[in-house]
CSV table of C-alpha atoms in Angstrom, one decimal:
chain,number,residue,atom,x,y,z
A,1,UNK,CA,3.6,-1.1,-80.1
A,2,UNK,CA,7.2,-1.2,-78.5
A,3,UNK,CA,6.3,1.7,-76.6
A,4,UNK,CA,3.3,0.0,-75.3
A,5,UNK,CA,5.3,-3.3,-74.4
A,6,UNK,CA,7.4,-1.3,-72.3
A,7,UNK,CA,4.6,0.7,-70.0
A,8,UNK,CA,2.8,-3.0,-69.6
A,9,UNK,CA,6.3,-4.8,-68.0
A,10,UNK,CA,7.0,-1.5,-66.4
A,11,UNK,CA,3.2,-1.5,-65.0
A,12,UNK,CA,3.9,-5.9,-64.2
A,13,UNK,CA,7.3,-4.9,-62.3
A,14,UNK,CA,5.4,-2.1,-60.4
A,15,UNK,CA,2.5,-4.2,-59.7
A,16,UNK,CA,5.0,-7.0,-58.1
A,17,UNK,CA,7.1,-4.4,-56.3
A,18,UNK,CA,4.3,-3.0,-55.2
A,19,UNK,CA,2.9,-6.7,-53.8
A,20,UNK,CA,6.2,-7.4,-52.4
A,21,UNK,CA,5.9,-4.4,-50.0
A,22,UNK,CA,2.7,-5.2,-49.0
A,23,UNK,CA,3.7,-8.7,-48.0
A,24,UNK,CA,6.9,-7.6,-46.1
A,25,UNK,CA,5.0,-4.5,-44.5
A,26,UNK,CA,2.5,-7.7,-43.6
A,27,UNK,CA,5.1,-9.4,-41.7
A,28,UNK,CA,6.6,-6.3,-39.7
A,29,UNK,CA,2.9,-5.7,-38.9
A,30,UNK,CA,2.5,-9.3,-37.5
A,31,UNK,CA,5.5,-9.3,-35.8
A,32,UNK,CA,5.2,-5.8,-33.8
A,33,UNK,CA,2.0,-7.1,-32.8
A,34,UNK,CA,3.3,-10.2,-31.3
A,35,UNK,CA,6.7,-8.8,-30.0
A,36,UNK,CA,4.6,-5.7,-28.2
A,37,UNK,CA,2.1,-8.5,-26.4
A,38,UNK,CA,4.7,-11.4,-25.3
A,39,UNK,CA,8.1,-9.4,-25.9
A,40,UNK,CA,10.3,-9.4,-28.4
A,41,UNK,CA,12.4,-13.0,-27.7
A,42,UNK,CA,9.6,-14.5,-27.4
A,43,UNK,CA,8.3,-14.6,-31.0
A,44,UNK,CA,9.5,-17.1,-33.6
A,45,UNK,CA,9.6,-17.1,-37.4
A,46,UNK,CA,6.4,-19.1,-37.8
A,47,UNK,CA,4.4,-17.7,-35.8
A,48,UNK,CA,5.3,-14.5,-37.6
A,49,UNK,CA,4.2,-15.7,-40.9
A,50,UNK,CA,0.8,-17.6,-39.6
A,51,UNK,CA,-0.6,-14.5,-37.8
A,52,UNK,CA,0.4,-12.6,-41.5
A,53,UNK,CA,-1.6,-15.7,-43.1
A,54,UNK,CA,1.6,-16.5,-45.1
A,55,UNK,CA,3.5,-19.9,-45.6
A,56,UNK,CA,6.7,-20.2,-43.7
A,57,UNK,CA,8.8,-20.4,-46.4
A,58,UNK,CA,8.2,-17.0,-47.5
A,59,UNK,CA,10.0,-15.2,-44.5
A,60,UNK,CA,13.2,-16.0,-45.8
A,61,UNK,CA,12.5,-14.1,-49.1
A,62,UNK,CA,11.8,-11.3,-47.5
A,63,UNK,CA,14.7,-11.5,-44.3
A,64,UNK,CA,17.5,-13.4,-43.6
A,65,UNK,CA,17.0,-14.0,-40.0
A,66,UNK,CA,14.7,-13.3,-36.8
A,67,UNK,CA,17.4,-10.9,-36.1
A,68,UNK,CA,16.6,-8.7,-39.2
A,69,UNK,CA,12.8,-8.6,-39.1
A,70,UNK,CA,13.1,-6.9,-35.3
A,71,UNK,CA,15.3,-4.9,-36.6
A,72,UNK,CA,12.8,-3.8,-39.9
A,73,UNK,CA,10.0,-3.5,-36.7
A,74,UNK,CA,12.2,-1.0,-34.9
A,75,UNK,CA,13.0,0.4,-37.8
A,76,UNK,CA,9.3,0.5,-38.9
A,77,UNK,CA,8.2,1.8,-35.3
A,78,UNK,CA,10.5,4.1,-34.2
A,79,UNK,CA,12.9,5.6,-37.3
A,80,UNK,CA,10.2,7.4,-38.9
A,81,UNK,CA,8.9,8.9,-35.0
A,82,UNK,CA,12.8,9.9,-34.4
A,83,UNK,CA,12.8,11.4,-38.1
A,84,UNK,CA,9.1,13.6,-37.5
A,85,UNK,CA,11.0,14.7,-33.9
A,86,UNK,CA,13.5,15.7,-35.6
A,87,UNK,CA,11.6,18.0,-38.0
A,88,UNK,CA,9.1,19.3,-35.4
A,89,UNK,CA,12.0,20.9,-33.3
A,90,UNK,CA,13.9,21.8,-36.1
A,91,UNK,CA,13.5,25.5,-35.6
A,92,UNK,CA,12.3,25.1,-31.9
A,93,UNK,CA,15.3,27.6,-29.8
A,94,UNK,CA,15.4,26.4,-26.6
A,95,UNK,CA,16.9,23.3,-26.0
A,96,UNK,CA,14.8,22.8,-22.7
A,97,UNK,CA,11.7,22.8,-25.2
A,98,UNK,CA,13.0,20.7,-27.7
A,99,UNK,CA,13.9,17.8,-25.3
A,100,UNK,CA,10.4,18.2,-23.1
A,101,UNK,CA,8.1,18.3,-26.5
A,102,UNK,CA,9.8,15.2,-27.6
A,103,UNK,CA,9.6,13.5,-24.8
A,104,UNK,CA,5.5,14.3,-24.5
A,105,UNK,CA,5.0,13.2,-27.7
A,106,UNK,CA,6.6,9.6,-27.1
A,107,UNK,CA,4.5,9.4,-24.1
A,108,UNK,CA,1.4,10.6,-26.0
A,109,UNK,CA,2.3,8.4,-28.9
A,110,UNK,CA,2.2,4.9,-26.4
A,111,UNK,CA,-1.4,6.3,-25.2
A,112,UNK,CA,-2.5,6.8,-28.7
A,113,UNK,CA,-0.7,3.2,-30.3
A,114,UNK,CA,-0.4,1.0,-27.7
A,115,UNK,CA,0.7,-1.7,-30.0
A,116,UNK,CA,3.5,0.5,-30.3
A,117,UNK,CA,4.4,1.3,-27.1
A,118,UNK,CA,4.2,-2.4,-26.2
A,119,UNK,CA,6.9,-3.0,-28.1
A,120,UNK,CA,9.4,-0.4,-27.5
A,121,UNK,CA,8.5,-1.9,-23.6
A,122,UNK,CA,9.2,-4.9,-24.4
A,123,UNK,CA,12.3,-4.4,-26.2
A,124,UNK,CA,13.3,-2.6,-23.2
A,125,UNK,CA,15.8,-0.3,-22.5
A,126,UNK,CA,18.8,-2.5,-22.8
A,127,UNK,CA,17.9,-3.7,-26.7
A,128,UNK,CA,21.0,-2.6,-29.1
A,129,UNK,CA,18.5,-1.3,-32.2
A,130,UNK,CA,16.5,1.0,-29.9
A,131,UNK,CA,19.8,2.7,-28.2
A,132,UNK,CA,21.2,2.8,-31.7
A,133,UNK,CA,18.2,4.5,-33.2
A,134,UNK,CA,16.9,6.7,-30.1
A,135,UNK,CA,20.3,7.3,-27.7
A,136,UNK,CA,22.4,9.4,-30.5
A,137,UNK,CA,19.1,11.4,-30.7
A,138,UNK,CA,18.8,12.0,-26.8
A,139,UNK,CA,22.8,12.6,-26.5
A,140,UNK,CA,22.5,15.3,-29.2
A,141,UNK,CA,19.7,17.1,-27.6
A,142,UNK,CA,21.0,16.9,-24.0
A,143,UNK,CA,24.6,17.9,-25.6
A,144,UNK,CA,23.1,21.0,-27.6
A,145,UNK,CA,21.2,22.1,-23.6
A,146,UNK,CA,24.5,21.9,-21.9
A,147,UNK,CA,26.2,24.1,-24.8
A,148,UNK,CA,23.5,26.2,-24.6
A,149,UNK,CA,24.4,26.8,-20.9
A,150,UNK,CA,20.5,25.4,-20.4
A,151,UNK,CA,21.3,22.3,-18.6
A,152,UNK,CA,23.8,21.1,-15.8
A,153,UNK,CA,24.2,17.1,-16.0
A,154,UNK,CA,27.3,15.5,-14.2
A,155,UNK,CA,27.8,12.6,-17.5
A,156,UNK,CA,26.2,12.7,-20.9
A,157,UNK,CA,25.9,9.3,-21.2
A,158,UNK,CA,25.0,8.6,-18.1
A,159,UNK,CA,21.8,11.6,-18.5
A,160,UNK,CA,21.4,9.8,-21.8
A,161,UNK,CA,21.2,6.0,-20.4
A,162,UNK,CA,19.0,7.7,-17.7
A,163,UNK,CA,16.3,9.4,-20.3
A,164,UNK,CA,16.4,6.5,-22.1
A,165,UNK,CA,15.6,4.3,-19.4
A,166,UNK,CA,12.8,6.3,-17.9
A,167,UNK,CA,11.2,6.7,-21.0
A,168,UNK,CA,10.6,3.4,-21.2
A,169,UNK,CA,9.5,3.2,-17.9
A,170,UNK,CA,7.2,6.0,-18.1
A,171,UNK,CA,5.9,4.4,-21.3
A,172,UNK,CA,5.3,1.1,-19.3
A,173,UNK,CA,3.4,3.3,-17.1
A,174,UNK,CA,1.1,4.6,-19.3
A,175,UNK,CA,0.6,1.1,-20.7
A,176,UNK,CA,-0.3,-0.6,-17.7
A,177,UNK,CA,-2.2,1.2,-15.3
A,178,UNK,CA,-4.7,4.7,-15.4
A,179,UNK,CA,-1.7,6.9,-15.5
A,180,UNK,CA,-2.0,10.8,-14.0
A,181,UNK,CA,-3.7,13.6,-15.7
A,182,UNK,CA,-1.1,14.8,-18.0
A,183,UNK,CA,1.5,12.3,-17.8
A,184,UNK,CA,3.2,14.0,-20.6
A,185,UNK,CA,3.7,16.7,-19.1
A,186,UNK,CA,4.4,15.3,-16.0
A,187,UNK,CA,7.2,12.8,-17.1
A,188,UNK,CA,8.9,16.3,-19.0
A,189,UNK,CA,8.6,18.0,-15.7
A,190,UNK,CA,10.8,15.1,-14.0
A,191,UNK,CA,13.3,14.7,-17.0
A,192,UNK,CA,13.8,18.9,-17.0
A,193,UNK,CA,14.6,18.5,-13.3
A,194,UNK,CA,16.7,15.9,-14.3
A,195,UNK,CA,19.1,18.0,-16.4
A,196,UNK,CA,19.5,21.0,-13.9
A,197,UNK,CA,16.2,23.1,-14.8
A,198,UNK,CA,14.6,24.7,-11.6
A,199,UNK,CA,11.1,23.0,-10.9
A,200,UNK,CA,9.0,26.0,-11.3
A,201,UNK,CA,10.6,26.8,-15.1
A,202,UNK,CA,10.2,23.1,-15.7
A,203,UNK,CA,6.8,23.6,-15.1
A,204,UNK,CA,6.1,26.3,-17.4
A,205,UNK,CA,8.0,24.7,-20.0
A,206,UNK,CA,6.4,21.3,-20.1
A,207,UNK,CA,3.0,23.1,-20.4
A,208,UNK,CA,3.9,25.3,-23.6
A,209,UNK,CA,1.6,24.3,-26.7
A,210,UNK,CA,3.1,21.2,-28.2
A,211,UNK,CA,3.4,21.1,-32.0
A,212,UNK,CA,1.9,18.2,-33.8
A,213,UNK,CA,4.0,15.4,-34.8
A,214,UNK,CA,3.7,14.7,-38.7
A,215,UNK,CA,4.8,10.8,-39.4
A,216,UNK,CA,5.0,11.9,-43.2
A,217,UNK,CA,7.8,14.3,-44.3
B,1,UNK,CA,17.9,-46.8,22.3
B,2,UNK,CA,14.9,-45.1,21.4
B,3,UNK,CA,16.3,-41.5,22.0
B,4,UNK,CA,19.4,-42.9,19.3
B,5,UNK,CA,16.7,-43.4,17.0
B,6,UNK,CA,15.4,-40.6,17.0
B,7,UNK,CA,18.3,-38.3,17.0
B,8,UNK,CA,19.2,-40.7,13.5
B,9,UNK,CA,16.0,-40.0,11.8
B,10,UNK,CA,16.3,-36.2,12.9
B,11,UNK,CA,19.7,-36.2,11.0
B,12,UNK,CA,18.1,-38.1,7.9
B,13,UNK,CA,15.2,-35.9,7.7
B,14,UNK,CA,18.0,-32.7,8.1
B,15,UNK,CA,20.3,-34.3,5.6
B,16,UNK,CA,17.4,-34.8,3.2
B,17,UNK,CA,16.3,-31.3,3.5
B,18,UNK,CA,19.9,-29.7,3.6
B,19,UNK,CA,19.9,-31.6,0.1
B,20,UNK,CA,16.5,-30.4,-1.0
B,21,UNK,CA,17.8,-26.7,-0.3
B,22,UNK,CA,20.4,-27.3,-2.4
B,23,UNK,CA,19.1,-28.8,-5.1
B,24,UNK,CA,16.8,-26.0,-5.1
B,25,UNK,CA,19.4,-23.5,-5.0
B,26,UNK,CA,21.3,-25.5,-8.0
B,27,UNK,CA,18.3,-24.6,-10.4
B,28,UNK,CA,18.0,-20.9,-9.3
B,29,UNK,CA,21.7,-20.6,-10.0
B,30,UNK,CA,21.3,-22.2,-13.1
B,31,UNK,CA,18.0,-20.2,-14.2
B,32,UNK,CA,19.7,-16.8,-13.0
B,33,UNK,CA,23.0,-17.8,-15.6
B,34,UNK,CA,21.1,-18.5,-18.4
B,35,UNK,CA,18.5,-15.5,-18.0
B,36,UNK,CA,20.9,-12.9,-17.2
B,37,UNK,CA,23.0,-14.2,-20.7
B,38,UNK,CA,20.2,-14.5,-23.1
B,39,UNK,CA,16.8,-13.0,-21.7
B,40,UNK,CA,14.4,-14.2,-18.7
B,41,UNK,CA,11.9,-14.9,-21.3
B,42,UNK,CA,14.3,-17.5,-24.0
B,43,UNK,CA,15.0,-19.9,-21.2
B,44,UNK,CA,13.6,-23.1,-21.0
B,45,UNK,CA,12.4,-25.5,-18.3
B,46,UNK,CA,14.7,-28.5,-20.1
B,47,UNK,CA,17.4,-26.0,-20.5
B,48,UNK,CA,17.8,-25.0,-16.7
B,49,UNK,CA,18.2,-28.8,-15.5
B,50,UNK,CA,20.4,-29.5,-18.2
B,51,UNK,CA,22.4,-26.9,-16.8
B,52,UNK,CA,22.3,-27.5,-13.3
B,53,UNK,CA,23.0,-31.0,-14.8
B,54,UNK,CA,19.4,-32.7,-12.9
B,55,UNK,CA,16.8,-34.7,-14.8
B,56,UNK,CA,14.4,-32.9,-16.7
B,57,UNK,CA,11.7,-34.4,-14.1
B,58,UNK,CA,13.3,-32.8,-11.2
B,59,UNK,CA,12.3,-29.6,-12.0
B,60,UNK,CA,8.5,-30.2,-11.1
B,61,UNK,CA,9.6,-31.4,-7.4
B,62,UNK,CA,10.7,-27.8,-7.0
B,63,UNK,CA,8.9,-25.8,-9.0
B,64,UNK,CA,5.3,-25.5,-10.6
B,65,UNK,CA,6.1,-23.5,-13.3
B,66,UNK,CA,8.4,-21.6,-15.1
B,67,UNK,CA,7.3,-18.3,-13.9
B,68,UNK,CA,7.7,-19.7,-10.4
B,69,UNK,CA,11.2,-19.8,-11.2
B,70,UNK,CA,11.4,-16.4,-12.2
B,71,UNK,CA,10.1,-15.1,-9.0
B,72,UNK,CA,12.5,-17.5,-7.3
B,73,UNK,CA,15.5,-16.1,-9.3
B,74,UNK,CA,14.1,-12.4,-8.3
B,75,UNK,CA,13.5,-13.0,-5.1
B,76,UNK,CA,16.9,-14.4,-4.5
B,77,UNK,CA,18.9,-11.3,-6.2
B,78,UNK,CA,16.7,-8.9,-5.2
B,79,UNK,CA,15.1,-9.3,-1.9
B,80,UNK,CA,18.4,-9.8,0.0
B,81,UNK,CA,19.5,-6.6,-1.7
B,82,UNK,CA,16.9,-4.7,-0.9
B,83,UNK,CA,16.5,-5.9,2.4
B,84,UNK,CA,20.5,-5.3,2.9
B,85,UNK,CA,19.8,-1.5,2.2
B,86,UNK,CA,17.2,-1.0,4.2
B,87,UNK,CA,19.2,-2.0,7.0
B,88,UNK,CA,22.3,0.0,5.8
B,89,UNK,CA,19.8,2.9,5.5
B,90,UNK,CA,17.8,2.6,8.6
B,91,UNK,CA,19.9,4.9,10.2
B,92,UNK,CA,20.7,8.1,7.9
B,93,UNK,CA,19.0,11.0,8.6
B,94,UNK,CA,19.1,12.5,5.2
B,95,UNK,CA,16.3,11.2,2.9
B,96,UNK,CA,19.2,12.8,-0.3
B,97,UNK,CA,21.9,10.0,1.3
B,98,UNK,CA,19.3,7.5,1.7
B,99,UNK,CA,18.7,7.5,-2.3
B,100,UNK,CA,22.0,8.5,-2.9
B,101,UNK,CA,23.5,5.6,-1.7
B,102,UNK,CA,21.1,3.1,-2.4
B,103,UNK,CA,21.3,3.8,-6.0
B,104,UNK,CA,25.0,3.7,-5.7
B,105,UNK,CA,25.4,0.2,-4.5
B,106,UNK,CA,23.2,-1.0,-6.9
B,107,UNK,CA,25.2,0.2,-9.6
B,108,UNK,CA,28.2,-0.8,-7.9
B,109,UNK,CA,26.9,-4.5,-7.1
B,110,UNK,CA,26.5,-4.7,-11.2
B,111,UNK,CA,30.1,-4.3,-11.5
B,112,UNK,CA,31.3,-6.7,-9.1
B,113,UNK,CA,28.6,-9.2,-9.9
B,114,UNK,CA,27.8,-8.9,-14.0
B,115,UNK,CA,25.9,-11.9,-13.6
B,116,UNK,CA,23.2,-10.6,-10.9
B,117,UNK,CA,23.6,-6.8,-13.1
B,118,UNK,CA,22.7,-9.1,-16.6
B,119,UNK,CA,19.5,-10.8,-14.7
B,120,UNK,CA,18.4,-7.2,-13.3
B,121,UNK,CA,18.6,-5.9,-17.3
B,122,UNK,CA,17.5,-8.8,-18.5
B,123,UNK,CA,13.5,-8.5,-16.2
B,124,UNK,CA,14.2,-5.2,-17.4
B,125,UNK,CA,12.5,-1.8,-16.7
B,126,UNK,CA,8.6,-3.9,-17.3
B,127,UNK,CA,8.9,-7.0,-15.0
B,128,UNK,CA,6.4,-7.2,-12.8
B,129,UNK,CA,8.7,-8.7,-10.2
B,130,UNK,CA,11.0,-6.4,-10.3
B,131,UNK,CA,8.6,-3.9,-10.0
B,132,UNK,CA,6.7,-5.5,-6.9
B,133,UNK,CA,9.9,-5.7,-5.0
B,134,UNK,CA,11.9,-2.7,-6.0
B,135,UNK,CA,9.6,-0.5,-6.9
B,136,UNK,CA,7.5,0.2,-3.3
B,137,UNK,CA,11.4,0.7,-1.6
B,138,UNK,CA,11.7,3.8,-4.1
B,139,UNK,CA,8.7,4.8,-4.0
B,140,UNK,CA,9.0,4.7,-0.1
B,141,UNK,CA,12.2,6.7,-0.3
B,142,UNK,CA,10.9,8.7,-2.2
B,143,UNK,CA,8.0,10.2,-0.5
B,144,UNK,CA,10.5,10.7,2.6
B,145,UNK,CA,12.6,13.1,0.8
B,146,UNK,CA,9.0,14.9,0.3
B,147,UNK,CA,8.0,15.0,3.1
B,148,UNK,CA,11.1,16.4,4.8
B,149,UNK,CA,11.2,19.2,2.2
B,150,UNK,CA,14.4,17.5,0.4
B,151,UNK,CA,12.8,16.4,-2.9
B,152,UNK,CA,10.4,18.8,-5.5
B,153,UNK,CA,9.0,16.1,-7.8
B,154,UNK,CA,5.9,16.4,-9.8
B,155,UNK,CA,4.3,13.3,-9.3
B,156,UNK,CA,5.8,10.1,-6.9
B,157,UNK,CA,4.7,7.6,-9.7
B,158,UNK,CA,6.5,8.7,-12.4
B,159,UNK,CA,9.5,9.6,-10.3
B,160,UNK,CA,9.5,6.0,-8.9
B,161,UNK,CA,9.2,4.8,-12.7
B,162,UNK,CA,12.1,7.0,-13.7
B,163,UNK,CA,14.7,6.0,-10.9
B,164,UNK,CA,13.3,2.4,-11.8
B,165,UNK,CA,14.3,2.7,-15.6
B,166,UNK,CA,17.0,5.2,-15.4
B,167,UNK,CA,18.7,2.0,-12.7
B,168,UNK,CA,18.4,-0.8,-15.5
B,169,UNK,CA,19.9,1.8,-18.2
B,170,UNK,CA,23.0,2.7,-15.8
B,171,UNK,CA,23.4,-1.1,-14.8
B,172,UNK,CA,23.0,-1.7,-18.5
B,173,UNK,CA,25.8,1.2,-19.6
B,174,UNK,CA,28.4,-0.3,-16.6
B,175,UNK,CA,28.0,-3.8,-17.6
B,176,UNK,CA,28.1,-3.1,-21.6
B,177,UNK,CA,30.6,-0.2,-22.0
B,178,UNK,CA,33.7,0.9,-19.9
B,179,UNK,CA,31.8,3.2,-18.2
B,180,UNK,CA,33.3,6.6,-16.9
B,181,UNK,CA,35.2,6.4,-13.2
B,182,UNK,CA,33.3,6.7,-10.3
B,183,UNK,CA,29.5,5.8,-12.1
B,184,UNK,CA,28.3,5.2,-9.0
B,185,UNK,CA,28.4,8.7,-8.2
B,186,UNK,CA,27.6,10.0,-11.6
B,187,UNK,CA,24.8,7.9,-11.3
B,188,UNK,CA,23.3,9.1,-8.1
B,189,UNK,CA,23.9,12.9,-9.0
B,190,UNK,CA,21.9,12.4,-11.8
B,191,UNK,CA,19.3,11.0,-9.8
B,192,UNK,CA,19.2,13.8,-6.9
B,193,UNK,CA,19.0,16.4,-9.8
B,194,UNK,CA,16.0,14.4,-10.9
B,195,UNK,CA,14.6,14.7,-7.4
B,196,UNK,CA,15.2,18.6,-7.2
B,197,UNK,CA,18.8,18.6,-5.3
B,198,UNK,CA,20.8,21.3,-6.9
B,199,UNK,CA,23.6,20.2,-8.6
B,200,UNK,CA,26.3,21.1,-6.3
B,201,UNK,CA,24.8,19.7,-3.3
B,202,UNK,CA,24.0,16.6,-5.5
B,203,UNK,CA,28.2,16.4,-5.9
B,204,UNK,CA,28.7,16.6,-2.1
B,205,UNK,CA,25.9,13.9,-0.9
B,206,UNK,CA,27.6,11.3,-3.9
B,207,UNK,CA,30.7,11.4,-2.9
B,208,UNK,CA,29.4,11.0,1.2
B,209,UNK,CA,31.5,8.0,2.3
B,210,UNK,CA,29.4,4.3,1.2
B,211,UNK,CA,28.7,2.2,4.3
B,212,UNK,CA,29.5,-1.2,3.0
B,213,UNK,CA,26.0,-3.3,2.1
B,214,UNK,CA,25.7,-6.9,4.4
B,215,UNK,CA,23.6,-9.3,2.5
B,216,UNK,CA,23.5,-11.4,5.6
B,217,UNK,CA,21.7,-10.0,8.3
């Protein structure tokens, strides 16, 4: 009888846990979608919870601020592709492959999810959450090529600023008009050049079989 | 008599429209100060005459709309830049030092004007103005290196996206951080490596002495 007390609240606080989740994955939903089509300043708290269907007051039992629910949608968007990057070239050798395969898959991820591409364009290049969760990622792969003796860059930060930024101009690219055959490959081709690799190697590298990218660990 | 007339109402009618230039000028100075601080997007009509301290009315004698503004503002920072470096341009003969030192004045302008640098990261990598009046001047230089044999690049389009996004990032990194000595010239090497220069010609063409930039012609 105890026993079976116990499993019901455990299954009630599961149950609202689990509801609690949904609503707040709701609201990151809602407000990727509106960041990625009018940009990310643009969207207030209310519209937020109308186009989740949700009163108003029930943001602020989920964040604190407008602030903290971009930063759950960057989180949300970009964490878990950084994260699956991260294992794909895990036991990739060349750092010239490791930095062209990610790259092509963010391009080919904005193709695939524009929503999601929208807004990392519109948060732009300059937006502190996306250098925080992307530029330590790009600075260890372009430090681990020059190590390697692979690539030849005057500045890391300045290489990293400078992938960074024409990622997400390549990514607006994509977005907003027919982009070239193979823009993935493409774009790689330019970074590679970029960091000191001779265009013909470039070339070959950006072509090699690309690894799928698992979102789930 | 009739000739005194005349000359007065000449100087009325060039008093009223010296006054209507500046008064102009008053809310694109405003708009450019609160759009480089807090995003081109969060600034409001109301907002820009309060700061250019005019009645909220005024605005509409100007301007049609708040995008109209925005290309004003652009057009105002940008234009006379570009048009500045096409004239300190016009006369190099390498395509490398043509792209060299536009980029490095660019960054360099960011630096001694953080204002005009914050509006330029602020429209960001995606603005369509931006875009329409940067954009065909690198694509431009661009194709010149190409077809002198200076530049390998894959694809002109995605090149001109890079140099576009890789400039807001570098403005961004100069106006946000202290950024290393001579970024100008970091900068610009980066970008020649990206265009196929090799990296120790890429060091020689950056450091080329910088004819100074006129924005009056």
């Amino acid at each position: 009888m105890g026993t079976e007390t116990k499993a019901t609240g455990a299954a009630t606080v599961g149950r609202q846990q689990r509801r609690r989740e949904q609503t707040r994955a709701r609201l990151i939903e809602a407000a990727k979608t509106l960041m990625a089509e009018r940009g990310v300043e643009s969207v207030g708290i209310s519209e937020i919870t109308d186009a989740a269907d949700l009163g108003a007051g029930t943001f602020y039992n989920y964040f604190q601020s407008r602030d903290e629910i971009v930063e759950a949608v960057a989180e949300a968007s970009i964490e878990s592709v950084g994260a699956a990057l991260d294992r794909m070239t895990a036991d990739m050798e060349d750092p010239a492959e490791v930095f062209a395969s990610s790259l092509r898959h963010l391009v080919l991820r904005a193709t695939s999810d524009p929503v999601w591409g929208w807004f990392i364009v519109r948060m732009g290049a300059a937006h502190p959450t996306l250098i925080a969760i992307l530029g330590p990622r790009a600075a260890r792969d372009l430090r681990r090529g020059v190590d390697a003796g692979r690539f030849t860059i005057p500045n890391t930060d300045i290489a990293t600023s400078c992938t960074f930024g024409s990622l997400i101009s390549a990514l607006h690219l994509v977005l907003s008009t027919e982009p070239p055959a193979e823009t993935d490959q493409l774009f790689a081709r330019t970074m590679l050049a970029m960091v000191g690799i001779d265009a013909q190697e470039a070339k070959e590298i950006a072509a090699r079989p690309l690894p799928a990218l698992r979102l789930e660990p």
